Amino acid sequence: MTFTDKPNGLQQSIEQENLLHRMIKQIRRSLDLQEILTNTVTEVRSFLGTDRVKIYRFDADGSGEVIAESNYYMQRLPSLLGLHFPANDIPQPVREMFLLARQRSIVDVPGGTIGLSPLKSAKNGKPLLTQNIHYRQVDPCHIQYLQAMGVQSSFVVPILEYDPKGEATQPKLWGLLVSHHSKPKTILRRELKVVQQIADQVAIAISQSKLLSEAKAKQQREAIINHVTTLLHQLPTIQIQQALEATISSFSGVGGRLYIEQSGELYTYGEQPQLPYELENSVIEQHPIWQNWMADYKPGQIWAISDLYKASYLRVLALAFKSTQIRGLMVIPLHYRENFIGVLSIFRPEFDSQVLWAGRHDQNRYQELPRLSFDVWREERKGQAPEWTEEEITVAQALSQNFSMAIQQQQTYQQLHLLNANLEVRVQEQTAEIEKTLMLTKALKQVTDQIRSTLDLNTILQTIVREVRLLLNSDRVLIYQLMSENDGEVIVEEVNGNWQPILGMQLSSECFPEEYIELYLQGRVRTINNVSCETLSPCHREFLESMQVQANLIVSIKMGNQLWGLLVAHQCESPRNWQDAEIELLQQLADQAAIAIQQAQLYAQSCTAEAKATAKAAQLEHTLHQLQETQSKLIQTEKMSGLGQLVAGIAHEINNPVNFIYGNLCHASNYTEDLLKLLQLYQSHYPHPNSEVLATIEAIDFDFLIQDLPKIMSSMKVGSDRIRSIVLSLRNFSRLDEAENKRVDLHEGIDNTLLILQHRLKAHSHFPGIEVIKDYGKLPKVECYAGQMNQVFMNVINNAIDVLTDEIEERVESEVIKSSPTIRISTRVSAQNSYLLVSIADNGPGMSEEVKKRIFDPFFTTKPVGKGTGLGLAISYQIVVEKHRGLMECISAPGKGTEFWIEIPLKFQGEYKS
């Protein structure tokens, strides 16, 4: 496959634009990466006309797989879809050049050459100004490799993967876009450019797909946590078995179990291990090895084992799993206030897989040589161990807290039932206390429900302090959040009475030393019944007195292994003896608050991630729109620049001979008059010339010549004047010397435009002509880009002529002509003398509302193929609105003609910056 610069005409340029447009549209329309890749190889193969186009994706171990392919009915080259290729098929130096230099390669097998075209410098990674093709002899091994596949020409473009979050500064080599042909083929420069652009679009699609997958995975994890949390916290009927089953299913487990240490309860689901015969009546969690192992674990720690048979410390316990398909094991210890309360285990089965290799994948020294056969070779991998991901471990940690809290609540609830069973014995002495406990339990449930009714953090915190103050009937309840290791502030409070508010108050590090944090993490509850009688540091006592506190109760709010803050109740009116039930209630509310705060933070993070993804998609869409606008500007600028140079060149070439003729016509006219006077003088003095002179006079019709010659000279002068005016109009229209804005007479620009288009306005054969009605107001000179405004007038008037001409042709065919075609041009100055108003209207057929909404879109046209590019009105709109900060509107309806309304400031105000 060789490379050439030779153009193949306009049709190929249109096909390339259409291909890019289709690919961009497909990528924006679909979020399914495989669908995008399949469409990509189909479009590229059709565009290049080659036998096979495939997308090759690199795997983590360096090998690769053909994941998308378009083949010419597999008549010339066999299909490679779904086949894997070993890592050493593409050497590491070649991969580095694909990544660092974004190098493309074009291989001509018969010629034995390879053309390399890097986009960036291999030394410093900077973009190259020119992407030249460097040809050299290709490695014979590579030639044999391609010949073994039946390939005579190859074309490879790398596909990079960019981090959609922007955390990684460098992209990764994701794969290759490869074209194979069974015959030699030449690659055009424009084809190389188009395929590179398509590869860039595929890279964008890969980033979008990765971002979407991460967002969906995060939403799924949050849904799992919320579902299990709901099952675990439906007091008084906590659904532990259902929560266990939902947890195992969410991890794609084949079984699992939940063991509660205090009661020895065991909940199981799915496939289970079987202990040896002598221990068959015991549970595995009671085995000494298991218990010693659990004793070494800290709260929040997760044990994720991919292959339990490779864990040396499980050699004895692994025998219990021999009769099962279980191979992966996740053990989640459950702790409540540093106390071990149980363990949750999840089992994953082993699985078998197979890989289809292109030819045998033998690990020997001959592997580097080209394989002589590309037949499919099936590699079966049995008994593989599933890997636990970091995301799954994070979910397990979150579920660990929920299970711990639920089990503790269940045990508390069971203890309450036990107390209720003994009420007959102690009914008289403990009736009031039990009723209060029940009341507080119901209140706890009500507060919990209210807290969980919203995911807004501020609402949750305010609900907590309000409900806690009502339940405890205290004077003030607040939440103190730690901002750093020993600094924090009061972030929310609820006050009853005229006590001094302390919202936003900060506590100095002297009053809250670092050792306090460790104490509260260990479950410390601080109760002060009477501030005046307690032994307190001077700083602490002064701090409490400044808040008018006489008694307080403090419990910790923990997030895993970190102290998030403190939940504090103040009694300001008088000292107070805090009861155990009140302390327990506040502690449970703090635990519920921790769960609610964590859920609110997770929800806020989810909303933030979703907002970032939406903003990223909007940014990509805006960037694409800017690229389209830039493309249309470049096309139209190049078109008008070429037209202006052509017009200026023609005007210059015509102007010289016309000036010569025009300058000599005056002298020729004078000379002619002098000669005629001389002849008349001769006639008066010699009235009777000889016969030869008389014969000549009669032959040339001397009398008619004397009368017609001055008329001919006058007509020639009129014609030369006409040519000079046309040349002047062409030069004024092009205005190549007016790149900057200046004060001009726009009437002159409109007249010059009409003069250039005069040949399209005149009547001929079946065309009755178009009448132009000028309704010019008295205008001052306007400060603007004159050449660009002439371009606007040319586009609008030319479109009006096209519409009227097409309508006249249709009327002539139907022999129905209702009215003469007319274009009306009006100019005015606004009432505030700040804007110039130009109206260009026609009495054509008008347009529908759907068409009118899109007429200023780039590349939109209602004209037949080949008669319009759809850029004229889009560029005109940009010139008026962006260049001149003006206004351009279209007023039209079917059957009522079309009017374009243009407003620009009389004084130039600068361009809009996008």
PDB file of N, CA, C and O in Angstrom, residues 76-103:
ATOM      1  N   ARG A  76     -11.712 -12.606  -0.429  1.00  0.00           N
ATOM      2  CA  ARG A  76     -10.276 -12.453  -0.715  1.00  0.00           C
ATOM      3  C   ARG A  76      -9.422 -12.663   0.531  1.00  0.00           C
ATOM      4  O   ARG A  76      -8.358 -13.256   0.458  1.00  0.00           O
ATOM      5  N   LEU A  77      -9.886 -12.158   1.672  1.00  0.00           N
ATOM      6  CA  LEU A  77      -9.140 -12.306   2.919  1.00  0.00           C
ATOM      7  C   LEU A  77     -10.058 -12.938   3.960  1.00  0.00           C
ATOM      8  O   LEU A  77     -11.227 -12.549   4.073  1.00  0.00           O
ATOM      9  N   PRO A  78      -9.570 -13.872   4.764  1.00  0.00           N
ATOM     10  CA  PRO A  78     -10.441 -14.515   5.766  1.00  0.00           C
ATOM     11  C   PRO A  78     -10.769 -13.549   6.905  1.00  0.00           C
ATOM     12  O   PRO A  78     -10.059 -12.577   7.140  1.00  0.00           O
ATOM     13  N   SER A  79     -11.833 -13.839   7.615  1.00  0.00           N
ATOM     14  CA  SER A  79     -12.242 -13.007   8.743  1.00  0.00           C
ATOM     15  C   SER A  79     -11.341 -13.298   9.947  1.00  0.00           C
ATOM     16  O   SER A  79     -10.998 -14.433  10.232  1.00  0.00           O
ATOM     17  N   LEU A  80     -10.962 -12.221  10.654  1.00  0.00           N
ATOM     18  CA  LEU A  80     -10.158 -12.333  11.878  1.00  0.00           C
ATOM     19  C   LEU A  80     -10.941 -11.900  13.103  1.00  0.00           C
ATOM     20  O   LEU A  80     -10.380 -11.791  14.196  1.00  0.00           O
ATOM     21  N   LEU A  81     -12.233 -11.651  12.954  1.00  0.00           N
ATOM     22  CA  LEU A  81     -13.050 -11.136  14.050  1.00  0.00           C
ATOM     23  C   LEU A  81     -13.067 -12.133  15.215  1.00  0.00           C
ATOM     24  O   LEU A  81     -13.337 -13.315  15.030  1.00  0.00           O
ATOM     25  N   GLY A  82     -12.772 -11.627  16.418  1.00  0.00           N
ATOM     26  CA  GLY A  82     -12.788 -12.454  17.623  1.00  0.00           C
ATOM     27  C   GLY A  82     -11.481 -13.187  17.889  1.00  0.00           C
ATOM     28  O   GLY A  82     -11.359 -13.851  18.919  1.00  0.00           O
ATOM     29  N   LEU A  83     -10.512 -13.088  17.001  1.00  0.00           N
ATOM     30  CA  LEU A  83      -9.240 -13.789  17.191  1.00  0.00           C
ATOM     31  C   LEU A  83      -8.275 -12.939  17.998  1.00  0.00           C
ATOM     32  O   LEU A  83      -8.250 -11.718  17.881  1.00  0.00           O
ATOM     33  N   HIS A  84      -7.445 -13.613  18.816  1.00  0.00           N
ATOM     34  CA  HIS A  84      -6.407 -12.952  19.595  1.00  0.00           C
ATOM     35  C   HIS A  84      -5.056 -13.120  18.908  1.00  0.00           C
ATOM     36  O   HIS A  84      -4.814 -14.124  18.221  1.00  0.00           O
ATOM     37  N   PHE A  85      -4.161 -12.154  19.140  1.00  0.00           N
ATOM     38  CA  PHE A  85      -2.800 -12.207  18.616  1.00  0.00           C
ATOM     39  C   PHE A  85      -1.847 -11.987  19.792  1.00  0.00           C
ATOM     40  O   PHE A  85      -2.116 -11.157  20.670  1.00  0.00           O
ATOM     41  N   PRO A  86      -0.731 -12.701  19.837  1.00  0.00           N
ATOM     42  CA  PRO A  86       0.181 -12.585  20.977  1.00  0.00           C
ATOM     43  C   PRO A  86       0.845 -11.219  21.041  1.00  0.00           C
ATOM     44  O   PRO A  86       0.885 -10.477  20.055  1.00  0.00           O
ATOM     45  N   ALA A  87       1.394 -10.911  22.220  1.00  0.00           N
ATOM     46  CA  ALA A  87       1.957  -9.582  22.457  1.00  0.00           C
ATOM     47  C   ALA A  87       3.147  -9.292  21.555  1.00  0.00           C
ATOM     48  O   ALA A  87       3.334  -8.156  21.104  1.00  0.00           O
ATOM     49  N   ASN A  88       3.982 -10.310  21.261  1.00  0.00           N
ATOM     50  CA  ASN A  88       5.191 -10.033  20.484  1.00  0.00           C
ATOM     51  C   ASN A  88       4.918  -9.915  18.989  1.00  0.00           C
ATOM     52  O   ASN A  88       5.847  -9.784  18.209  1.00  0.00           O
ATOM     53  N   ASP A  89       3.651 -10.007  18.540  1.00  0.00           N
ATOM     54  CA  ASP A  89       3.359  -9.712  17.132  1.00  0.00           C
ATOM     55  C   ASP A  89       3.658  -8.250  16.814  1.00  0.00           C
ATOM     56  O   ASP A  89       4.044  -7.904  15.699  1.00  0.00           O
ATOM     57  N   ILE A  90       3.434  -7.380  17.793  1.00  0.00           N
ATOM     58  CA  ILE A  90       3.725  -5.944  17.625  1.00  0.00           C
ATOM     59  C   ILE A  90       4.779  -5.594  18.655  1.00  0.00           C
ATOM     60  O   ILE A  90       4.476  -5.462  19.847  1.00  0.00           O
ATOM     61  N   PRO A  91       6.048  -5.448  18.275  1.00  0.00           N
ATOM     62  CA  PRO A  91       7.135  -5.214  19.238  1.00  0.00           C
ATOM     63  C   PRO A  91       6.895  -3.940  20.042  1.00  0.00           C
ATOM     64  O   PRO A  91       6.188  -3.022  19.611  1.00  0.00           O
ATOM     65  N   GLN A  92       7.541  -3.891  21.218  1.00  0.00           N
ATOM     66  CA  GLN A  92       7.360  -2.752  22.113  1.00  0.00           C
ATOM     67  C   GLN A  92       7.835  -1.434  21.495  1.00  0.00           C
ATOM     68  O   GLN A  92       7.171  -0.406  21.660  1.00  0.00           O
ATOM     69  N   PRO A  93       8.987  -1.393  20.762  1.00  0.00           N
ATOM     70  CA  PRO A  93       9.388  -0.112  20.144  1.00  0.00           C
ATOM     71  C   PRO A  93       8.338   0.415  19.164  1.00  0.00           C
ATOM     72  O   PRO A  93       8.127   1.624  19.078  1.00  0.00           O
ATOM     73  N   VAL A  94       7.693  -0.495  18.435  1.00  0.00           N
ATOM     74  CA  VAL A  94       6.654  -0.052  17.504  1.00  0.00           C
ATOM     75  C   VAL A  94       5.472   0.526  18.272  1.00  0.00           C
ATOM     76  O   VAL A  94       4.907   1.563  17.891  1.00  0.00           O
ATOM     77  N   ARG A  95       5.104  -0.090  19.388  1.00  0.00           N
ATOM     78  CA  ARG A  95       3.993   0.425  20.196  1.00  0.00           C
ATOM     79  C   ARG A  95       4.327   1.806  20.750  1.00  0.00           C
ATOM     80  O   ARG A  95       3.475   2.688  20.817  1.00  0.00           O
ATOM     81  N   GLU A  96       5.593   1.971  21.167  1.00  0.00           N
ATOM     82  CA  GLU A  96       5.994   3.278  21.688  1.00  0.00           C
ATOM     83  C   GLU A  96       5.908   4.352  20.620  1.00  0.00           C
ATOM     84  O   GLU A  96       5.500   5.486  20.906  1.00  0.00           O
ATOM     85  N   MET A  97       6.252   4.037  19.400  1.00  0.00           N
ATOM     86  CA  MET A  97       6.128   5.012  18.308  1.00  0.00           C
ATOM     87  C   MET A  97       4.663   5.297  18.005  1.00  0.00           C
ATOM     88  O   MET A  97       4.285   6.427  17.690  1.00  0.00           O
ATOM     89  N   PHE A  98       3.815   4.266  18.080  1.00  0.00           N
ATOM     90  CA  PHE A  98       2.373   4.490  17.900  1.00  0.00           C
ATOM     91  C   PHE A  98       1.855   5.469  18.941  1.00  0.00           C
ATOM     92  O   PHE A  98       1.035   6.336  18.632  1.00  0.00           O
ATOM     93  N   LEU A  99       2.358   5.357  20.197  1.00  0.00           N
ATOM     94  CA  LEU A  99       1.839   6.180  21.284  1.00  0.00           C
ATOM     95  C   LEU A  99       2.493   7.558  21.321  1.00  0.00           C
ATOM     96  O   LEU A  99       1.798   8.571  21.349  1.00  0.00           O
ATOM     97  N   LEU A 100       3.840   7.587  21.318  1.00  0.00           N
ATOM     98  CA  LEU A 100       4.544   8.860  21.498  1.00  0.00           C
ATOM     99  C   LEU A 100       4.452   9.748  20.265  1.00  0.00           C
ATOM    100  O   LEU A 100       4.172  10.942  20.360  1.00  0.00           O
ATOM    101  N   ALA A 101       4.676   9.158  19.091  1.00  0.00           N
ATOM    102  CA  ALA A 101       4.684   9.945  17.847  1.00  0.00           C
ATOM    103  C   ALA A 101       3.369   9.859  17.089  1.00  0.00           C
ATOM    104  O   ALA A 101       3.197  10.525  16.076  1.00  0.00           O
ATOM    105  N   ARG A 102       2.437   9.017  17.580  1.00  0.00           N
ATOM    106  CA  ARG A 102       1.172   8.774  16.862  1.00  0.00           C
ATOM    107  C   ARG A 102       1.466   8.452  15.395  1.00  0.00           C
ATOM    108  O   ARG A 102       0.891   9.011  14.482  1.00  0.00           O
ATOM    109  N   GLN A 103       2.394   7.520  15.220  1.00  0.00           N
ATOM    110  CA  GLN A 103       2.900   7.210  13.889  1.00  0.00           C
ATOM    111  C   GLN A 103       1.936   6.312  13.120  1.00  0.00           C
ATOM    112  O   GLN A 103       1.410   5.346  13.660  1.00  0.00           O
TER     113      GLN A 103
END
